[in-house]
CSV table of C-alpha atoms and ligand atoms in Angstrom, one decimal:
chain,number,residue,atom,x,y,z
A,1375,UNK,CA,-21.2,5.0,7.0
A,1376,UNK,CA,-22.6,8.4,6.1
A,1377,UNK,CA,-20.6,11.6,6.3
A,1378,UNK,CA,-23.0,12.9,8.9
A,1379,UNK,CA,-22.3,9.9,11.2
A,1380,UNK,CA,-18.5,10.4,11.1
A,1381,UNK,CA,-17.0,10.0,14.5
A,1382,UNK,CA,-13.7,10.7,16.2
A,1383,UNK,CA,-10.7,8.4,15.3
A,1384,UNK,CA,-10.9,4.9,16.8
A,1385,UNK,CA,-8.7,4.6,19.9
A,1386,UNK,CA,-6.6,1.7,18.6
A,1387,UNK,CA,-3.9,3.7,16.9
A,1388,UNK,CA,-0.8,4.9,18.9
A,1389,UNK,CA,1.9,4.7,16.2
A,1390,UNK,CA,3.5,7.8,14.8
A,1391,UNK,CA,5.3,5.8,12.1
A,1392,UNK,CA,3.9,3.3,9.6
A,1393,UNK,CA,6.9,1.2,8.6
A,1394,UNK,CA,5.3,-2.1,7.6
A,1395,UNK,CA,2.3,-4.4,8.0
A,1396,UNK,CA,4.3,-7.2,9.7
A,1397,UNK,CA,4.0,-5.6,13.2
A,1398,UNK,CA,0.5,-4.2,12.9
A,1399,UNK,CA,-2.3,-5.8,14.9
A,1400,UNK,CA,-5.6,-6.8,13.6
A,1401,UNK,CA,-7.2,-3.9,15.6
A,1402,UNK,CA,-4.8,-1.5,13.9
A,1403,UNK,CA,-5.7,-2.7,10.5
A,1404,UNK,CA,-9.4,-2.3,11.3
A,1405,UNK,CA,-8.7,1.1,12.6
A,1406,UNK,CA,-7.1,2.1,9.2
A,1407,UNK,CA,-10.0,0.7,7.3
A,1408,UNK,CA,-12.6,2.4,9.5
A,1409,UNK,CA,-10.9,5.7,9.2
A,1410,UNK,CA,-10.4,5.3,5.4
A,1411,UNK,CA,-14.1,4.6,5.0
A,1412,UNK,CA,-14.9,7.9,6.7
A,1413,UNK,CA,-12.5,9.7,4.5
A,1414,UNK,CA,-13.7,8.0,1.3
A,1415,UNK,CA,-17.2,9.3,2.0
A,1416,UNK,CA,-15.8,12.8,2.0
A,1417,UNK,CA,-14.2,12.4,-1.4
A,1418,UNK,CA,-17.6,12.3,-3.1
A,1419,UNK,CA,-18.5,15.7,-1.8
A,1420,UNK,CA,-18.2,18.9,-3.9
A,1421,UNK,CA,-16.0,20.2,-1.1
A,1422,UNK,CA,-13.5,17.4,-0.8
A,1423,UNK,CA,-11.1,19.1,1.7
A,1424,UNK,CA,-11.3,18.4,5.4
A,1425,UNK,CA,-9.4,20.4,7.9
A,1426,UNK,CA,-7.7,17.5,9.8
A,1427,UNK,CA,-4.1,18.4,9.1
A,1428,UNK,CA,-4.5,22.1,8.4
A,1429,UNK,CA,-1.2,23.9,9.1
A,1430,UNK,CA,0.9,20.8,8.9
A,1431,UNK,CA,3.6,20.3,6.2
A,1432,UNK,CA,4.2,16.9,4.7
A,1433,UNK,CA,7.3,16.1,2.8
A,1434,UNK,CA,7.2,13.3,0.2
A,1435,UNK,CA,10.8,12.1,-0.3
A,1436,UNK,CA,10.6,9.8,-3.3
A,1437,UNK,CA,14.0,8.4,-4.3
A,1438,UNK,CA,12.6,5.8,-6.6
A,1439,UNK,CA,10.1,6.3,-9.5
A,1440,UNK,CA,6.5,6.4,-8.6
A,1441,UNK,CA,3.2,7.6,-10.1
A,1442,UNK,CA,0.4,6.1,-8.0
A,1443,UNK,CA,1.8,6.2,-4.6
A,1444,UNK,CA,3.4,9.7,-4.9
A,1445,UNK,CA,0.4,11.3,-6.4
A,1446,UNK,CA,-2.0,9.6,-4.0
A,1447,UNK,CA,0.1,10.8,-1.0
A,1448,UNK,CA,0.1,14.3,-2.5
A,1449,UNK,CA,-3.7,14.3,-3.0
A,1450,UNK,CA,-4.3,12.7,0.4
A,1451,UNK,CA,-2.2,15.4,2.1
A,1452,UNK,CA,-4.0,18.1,0.1
A,1453,UNK,CA,-7.4,16.7,1.0
A,1454,UNK,CA,-6.4,16.9,4.6
A,1455,UNK,CA,-5.5,20.6,4.1
A,1456,UNK,CA,-1.8,20.0,4.8
A,1457,UNK,CA,0.9,21.7,2.7
A,1458,UNK,CA,2.7,19.1,0.7
A,1459,UNK,CA,6.2,19.2,-0.8
A,1460,UNK,CA,7.6,16.4,-3.0
A,1461,UNK,CA,11.3,15.8,-3.4
A,1462,UNK,CA,12.5,13.4,-6.0
A,1463,UNK,CA,16.0,11.8,-6.0
A,1464,UNK,CA,17.5,13.6,-9.0
A,1465,UNK,CA,16.3,17.0,-7.7
A,1466,UNK,CA,17.6,16.7,-4.2
A,1467,UNK,CA,21.1,17.2,-2.8
A,1468,UNK,CA,21.5,13.5,-2.5
A,1469,UNK,CA,23.0,13.7,-5.9
A,1470,UNK,CA,25.7,16.0,-4.5
A,1471,UNK,CA,26.6,13.3,-1.9
A,1472,UNK,CA,24.4,14.3,1.0
A,1473,UNK,CA,23.5,11.3,3.1
A,1474,UNK,CA,19.9,10.1,3.6
A,1475,UNK,CA,20.3,10.8,7.3
A,1476,UNK,CA,21.3,14.4,6.7
A,1477,UNK,CA,18.5,14.9,4.1
A,1478,UNK,CA,15.9,13.7,6.7
A,1479,UNK,CA,17.4,15.8,9.5
A,1480,UNK,CA,17.4,18.9,7.2
A,1481,UNK,CA,13.7,18.3,6.3
A,1482,UNK,CA,12.9,18.1,10.0
A,1483,UNK,CA,14.9,21.2,10.6
A,1484,UNK,CA,12.8,23.0,8.0
A,1485,UNK,CA,9.9,22.2,10.4
A,1486,UNK,CA,8.2,19.6,8.3
A,1487,UNK,CA,5.6,17.7,10.3
A,1488,UNK,CA,5.7,14.3,8.5
A,1489,UNK,CA,8.0,12.5,6.2
A,1490,UNK,CA,6.8,10.0,3.5
A,1491,UNK,CA,9.7,8.0,2.1
A,1492,UNK,CA,10.2,5.7,-0.9
A,1493,UNK,CA,13.6,4.2,-1.3
A,1494,UNK,CA,15.3,1.3,-3.0
A,1495,UNK,CA,16.9,0.1,0.2
A,1496,UNK,CA,15.0,-2.2,2.5
A,1497,UNK,CA,14.9,-0.8,6.0
A,1498,UNK,CA,15.3,2.8,4.9
A,1499,UNK,CA,12.0,4.0,6.5
A,1500,UNK,CA,12.8,2.2,9.8
A,1501,UNK,CA,16.3,3.8,9.7
A,1502,UNK,CA,14.9,7.3,9.4
A,1503,UNK,CA,12.2,6.7,12.0
A,1504,UNK,CA,15.1,6.2,14.5
A,1505,UNK,CA,16.7,9.5,13.5
A,1506,UNK,CA,13.9,12.0,13.2
A,1507,UNK,CA,11.1,12.8,15.7
A,1508,UNK,CA,8.4,13.5,13.1
A,1509,UNK,CA,6.3,10.6,11.8
A,1510,UNK,CA,7.8,8.5,9.0
A,1511,UNK,CA,5.6,6.7,6.5
A,1512,UNK,CA,7.0,3.9,4.4
A,1513,UNK,CA,5.9,4.4,0.8
A,1514,UNK,CA,7.9,1.3,-0.3
A,1515,UNK,CA,11.4,0.2,0.8
A,1516,UNK,CA,13.2,-2.0,-1.6
A,1517,UNK,CA,11.8,-5.6,-1.6
A,1518,UNK,CA,10.8,-5.2,2.1
A,1519,UNK,CA,7.4,-3.7,2.5
A,1520,UNK,CA,4.8,-1.4,0.8
A,1521,UNK,CA,2.3,-1.1,3.6
A,1522,UNK,CA,-0.1,1.4,2.1
A,1523,UNK,CA,-0.4,-0.7,-1.0
A,1524,UNK,CA,-1.4,-3.7,1.0
A,1525,UNK,CA,-3.9,-1.6,3.0
A,1526,UNK,CA,-5.5,-0.2,-0.1
A,1527,UNK,CA,-5.6,-3.7,-1.6
A,1528,UNK,CA,-7.4,-5.1,1.5
A,1529,UNK,CA,-9.7,-2.1,1.6
A,1530,UNK,CA,-10.7,-2.9,-2.0
A,1531,UNK,CA,-11.2,-6.5,-1.2
A,1532,UNK,CA,-13.5,-5.5,1.7
A,1533,UNK,CA,-15.5,-3.4,-0.7
A,1534,UNK,CA,-15.9,-6.3,-3.1
A,1535,UNK,CA,-16.4,-9.2,-0.7
A,1536,UNK,CA,-17.5,-7.7,2.6
A,1537,UNK,CA,-15.6,-6.7,5.7
A,1538,UNK,CA,-14.9,-10.3,6.8
A,1539,UNK,CA,-12.1,-11.6,4.6
A,1540,UNK,CA,-11.8,-14.9,6.6
A,1541,UNK,CA,-11.5,-17.8,4.2
A,1542,UNK,CA,-11.3,-15.5,1.2
A,1543,UNK,CA,-8.8,-17.1,-1.3
A,1544,UNK,CA,-6.3,-14.7,-2.8
A,1545,UNK,CA,-3.7,-15.8,-5.3
A,1546,UNK,CA,-0.6,-13.6,-5.7
A,1547,UNK,CA,1.0,-14.4,-9.1
A,1548,UNK,CA,4.3,-13.2,-10.4
A,1549,UNK,CA,7.6,-12.0,-9.1
A,1550,UNK,CA,7.1,-12.7,-5.4
A,1551,UNK,CA,10.8,-12.9,-4.6
A,1552,UNK,CA,11.5,-9.2,-5.3
A,1553,UNK,CA,8.1,-7.8,-4.4
A,1554,UNK,CA,7.5,-5.6,-1.4
A,1555,UNK,CA,3.8,-5.6,-2.4
A,1556,UNK,CA,3.7,-9.4,-2.0
A,1557,UNK,CA,5.3,-9.3,1.4
A,1558,UNK,CA,3.0,-6.6,2.8
A,1559,UNK,CA,0.0,-8.4,1.3
A,1560,UNK,CA,1.0,-11.7,2.8
A,1561,UNK,CA,1.2,-10.1,6.2
A,1562,UNK,CA,-2.0,-8.1,5.8
A,1563,UNK,CA,-4.2,-10.8,4.2
A,1564,UNK,CA,-3.2,-13.4,6.7
A,1565,UNK,CA,-3.9,-11.1,9.7
A,1566,UNK,CA,-7.4,-10.6,8.2
A,1567,UNK,CA,-7.9,-14.4,7.9
A,1568,UNK,CA,-7.6,-14.8,4.1
A,1569,UNK,CA,-6.0,-17.8,2.6
A,1570,UNK,CA,-3.0,-16.8,0.4
A,1571,UNK,CA,-1.5,-18.7,-2.5
A,1572,UNK,CA,1.7,-17.6,-4.2
A,1573,UNK,CA,2.1,-18.7,-7.8
A,1574,UNK,CA,4.7,-18.3,-10.5
A,1575,UNK,CA,8.0,-19.8,-11.6
A,1576,UNK,CA,9.9,-21.7,-8.9
A,1577,UNK,CA,12.8,-19.2,-9.3
A,1578,UNK,CA,10.6,-16.3,-8.4
A,1579,UNK,CA,8.3,-18.2,-6.0
A,1580,UNK,CA,10.5,-20.5,-4.0
A,1581,UNK,CA,9.0,-23.0,-1.6
A,1582,UNK,CA,10.7,-21.2,1.3
A,1583,UNK,CA,7.7,-18.8,1.3
A,1584,UNK,CA,5.6,-21.6,2.8
A,1585,UNK,CA,7.2,-20.7,6.1
A,1586,UNK,CA,5.0,-17.6,6.0
A,1587,UNK,CA,1.9,-19.9,6.2
A,1588,UNK,CA,1.0,-19.5,2.6
A,1589,UNK,CA,0.4,-22.1,-0.2
A,1590,UNK,CA,3.1,-22.1,-2.9
A,1591,UNK,CA,2.0,-23.5,-6.4
A,1592,UNK,CA,3.8,-23.5,-9.7
A,1593,UNK,CA,0.9,-25.0,-11.6
A,1594,UNK,CA,-1.1,-21.9,-12.7
A,1595,UNK,CA,-4.4,-23.7,-13.3
A,1596,UNK,CA,-4.4,-25.0,-9.8
A,1597,UNK,CA,-3.4,-21.6,-8.4
A,1598,UNK,CA,-6.3,-19.8,-10.2
A,1599,UNK,CA,-9.0,-22.5,-9.9
A,1600,UNK,CA,-10.3,-21.6,-6.4
A,1601,UNK,CA,-9.1,-18.0,-6.2
A,1602,UNK,CA,-11.7,-15.3,-5.3
A,1603,UNK,CA,-9.1,-12.7,-6.3
A,1604,UNK,CA,-5.9,-12.9,-8.3
A,1605,UNK,CA,-3.3,-10.3,-7.6
A,1606,UNK,CA,-0.8,-9.9,-10.4
A,1607,UNK,CA,2.7,-8.6,-9.9
A,1608,UNK,CA,5.0,-7.0,-12.4
A,1609,UNK,CA,8.5,-8.4,-13.0
A,1610,UNK,CA,10.8,-6.3,-10.9
A,1611,UNK,CA,13.7,-5.9,-13.3
A,1612,UNK,CA,15.2,-3.1,-11.2
A,1613,UNK,CA,15.7,-5.5,-8.2
A,1614,UNK,CA,16.8,-8.6,-10.0
A,1615,UNK,CA,20.6,-9.2,-10.0
A,1616,UNK,CA,20.6,-12.4,-12.0
A,1617,UNK,CA,18.4,-14.2,-14.6
A,1618,UNK,CA,15.4,-15.9,-13.0
A,1619,UNK,CA,13.7,-17.0,-16.3
A,1620,UNK,CA,14.9,-17.1,-19.9
A,1621,UNK,CA,13.0,-14.1,-21.3
A,1622,UNK,CA,10.0,-11.9,-20.7
A,1623,UNK,CA,8.3,-13.7,-23.6
A,1624,UNK,CA,8.8,-17.1,-21.9
A,1625,UNK,CA,7.5,-15.7,-18.7
A,1626,UNK,CA,4.4,-14.5,-20.5
A,1627,UNK,CA,3.9,-17.7,-22.3
A,1628,UNK,CA,4.0,-19.7,-19.0
A,1629,UNK,CA,2.5,-17.3,-16.5
A,1630,UNK,CA,0.9,-14.3,-18.2
A,1631,UNK,CA,-2.8,-13.9,-17.5
A,1632,UNK,CA,-4.6,-14.2,-20.8
A,1633,UNK,CA,-8.2,-15.0,-21.8
A,1634,UNK,CA,-7.7,-18.8,-21.6
A,1635,UNK,CA,-6.1,-18.7,-18.2
A,1636,UNK,CA,-8.7,-16.2,-16.9
A,1637,UNK,CA,-11.4,-18.8,-17.9
A,1638,UNK,CA,-9.9,-21.0,-15.2
A,1639,UNK,CA,-11.0,-18.5,-12.6
A,1640,UNK,CA,-14.3,-18.8,-10.8
A,1641,UNK,CA,-17.1,-16.6,-12.3
A,1642,UNK,CA,-17.0,-13.9,-9.5
A,1643,UNK,CA,-13.2,-13.8,-9.2
A,1644,UNK,CA,-11.6,-10.4,-9.5
A,1645,UNK,CA,-8.3,-9.3,-11.0
A,1646,UNK,CA,-6.0,-6.9,-9.1
A,1647,UNK,CA,-2.7,-5.3,-9.8
A,1648,UNK,CA,-0.8,-2.7,-7.7
A,1649,UNK,CA,0.5,-1.1,-10.9
A,1650,UNK,CA,2.4,-0.2,-13.0
A,1651,UNK,CA,1.0,-2.8,-15.3
A,1652,UNK,CA,3.1,-4.2,-18.2
A,1653,UNK,CA,0.4,-4.9,-20.7
A,1654,UNK,CA,1.1,-8.1,-22.7
A,1655,UNK,CA,3.6,-9.3,-20.1
A,1656,UNK,CA,1.9,-10.3,-16.8
A,1657,UNK,CA,-1.6,-9.4,-18.1
A,1658,UNK,CA,-3.2,-9.1,-21.5
A,1659,UNK,CA,-4.8,-5.7,-22.2
A,1660,UNK,CA,-8.3,-7.1,-22.6
A,1661,UNK,CA,-8.2,-8.5,-19.1
A,1662,UNK,CA,-6.7,-5.3,-17.6
A,1663,UNK,CA,-9.6,-3.4,-19.1
A,1664,UNK,CA,-12.3,-6.0,-18.4
A,1665,UNK,CA,-15.1,-5.8,-15.9
A,1666,UNK,CA,-13.3,-8.3,-13.7
A,1667,UNK,CA,-10.4,-5.8,-13.2
A,1668,UNK,CA,-10.5,-3.6,-10.1
A,1669,UNK,CA,-7.1,-2.1,-10.9
A,1670,UNK,CA,-8.3,1.5,-11.1
A,1671,UNK,CA,-10.5,1.1,-8.1
A,1672,UNK,CA,-7.4,0.1,-6.1
A,1673,UNK,CA,-5.8,3.3,-7.3
A,1674,UNK,CA,-8.8,5.4,-6.2
A,1675,UNK,CA,-8.9,3.8,-2.8
A,1676,UNK,CA,-5.2,4.7,-2.4
A,1677,UNK,CA,-6.2,8.3,-1.6
A,1678,UNK,CA,-8.6,7.5,1.3
A,1679,UNK,CA,-6.3,4.9,2.7
A,1680,UNK,CA,-3.4,7.3,2.7
A,1681,UNK,CA,-5.5,10.0,4.2
A,1682,UNK,CA,-6.2,7.6,7.0
A,1683,UNK,CA,-2.6,6.7,7.5
A,1684,UNK,CA,-1.4,10.3,7.5
A,1685,UNK,CA,-4.2,11.4,9.9
A,1686,UNK,CA,-3.7,8.5,12.3
A,1687,UNK,CA,0.1,8.8,12.4
A,1688,UNK,CA,-0.2,12.6,12.9
A,1689,UNK,CA,-2.7,12.1,15.7
A,1690,UNK,CA,-0.3,9.8,17.5
A,1691,UNK,CA,2.3,12.5,17.9
A,1692,UNK,CA,2.8,13.5,21.5
A,1693,UNK,CA,0.8,16.6,22.3
A,1694,UNK,CA,-1.4,16.2,19.2
A,1695,UNK,CA,-3.9,13.8,20.7
A,1696,UNK,CA,-5.5,12.8,24.0
A,1697,UNK,CA,-6.4,9.2,24.6
A,1698,UNK,CA,-6.0,8.5,20.9
A,1699,UNK,CA,-8.4,11.3,19.9
A,1700,UNK,CA,-7.3,14.1,17.6
A,1701,UNK,CA,-7.8,17.5,19.1
A,1702,UNK,CA,-9.2,19.9,16.5
A,1703,UNK,CA,-8.4,23.6,16.6
A,1704,UNK,CA,-12.1,24.1,17.5
A,1705,UNK,CA,-11.9,21.4,20.2
A,1706,UNK,CA,-14.0,18.9,18.3
A,1707,UNK,CA,-12.7,15.5,17.4
A,1708,UNK,CA,-14.4,14.9,14.0
A,1709,UNK,CA,-11.6,14.6,11.4
A,1710,UNK,CA,-13.8,14.9,8.4
A,1711,UNK,CA,-15.9,18.0,8.8
A,1712,UNK,CA,-15.7,20.2,5.7
A,1713,UNK,CA,-14.0,23.5,5.9
B,716,CP,N1,1.8,0.5,-6.8
B,716,CP,C1,2.8,1.4,-6.8
B,716,CP,O1,3.6,1.5,-5.9
B,716,CP,O2,2.9,2.2,-7.9
B,716,CP,P1,3.9,3.4,-8.1
B,716,CP,O3,5.3,2.8,-8.2
B,716,CP,O4,3.5,4.1,-9.4
B,716,CP,O5,3.8,4.3,-6.9
């Protein structure tokens, strides 16, 4: 879609909060992708800013470490002409004993217009969405969900394989048990009609995941043989409370993606990873840097997808839209006109 052909936001979006993928409809997913396509086209311009959220203030409350998600949300807000403020855990009054609820209510009292939250506790974003009136965007809550990661992963798959992902075979390999990325991707990919295989050691990929409608395999060769894309996951040390495999070295020797194992993939299969990657653990450096890898394209797409999410959730606020259409200051509805 050319920048000149950009239209008003699709009318399928009515949510002010993005808390997870599980309860999104197929139409809502398509709405995010269509909006992100429009915003991605603007990012190639010399003038990359669009006025869509001019005058709004977005607060990123990141209470867990992050590089990609935090910076992508900051850039996305900036590209939308919003003011953006990032608060990290150790620089906030949470370290003085303030509760998460009080922190969020104070951010709202400071007249912030949106709150993006990353937190180690599953359900934290949903909890805050019940407390504050402003939109709450989940940037990763414990092992529960990481919705914008799954959206940017699917957006990247659509770019690589076409918009119809039905029957596309995606293998997610690694620490599924503790991964919010895996959970959001399972929901997202299945809603889009893709066939999902989970692979890794039985301790990290228990058969119980089959109840989500996915295939669970512990034989890596079988899991890679028919995959169109393999999505690697890092071992989530920070969430593991007991030992699930003898050592990182043993994990790598059994399940790390190396040149030999990559040769089991189909010729056109791509390698994905949400990052941060642990080179030499779940993936060898030569594969992370190979032409099969789309890892950095995923990162790039994170900006357009997060612009779409911020824009759509803001447009769903009462008084901010009419029949799902964002009302611009000039009365027009095009979200991507350059300033
Ligand atoms: N993929 C991802 O969430 O990376 P960060 O932890 O760096 O944000």
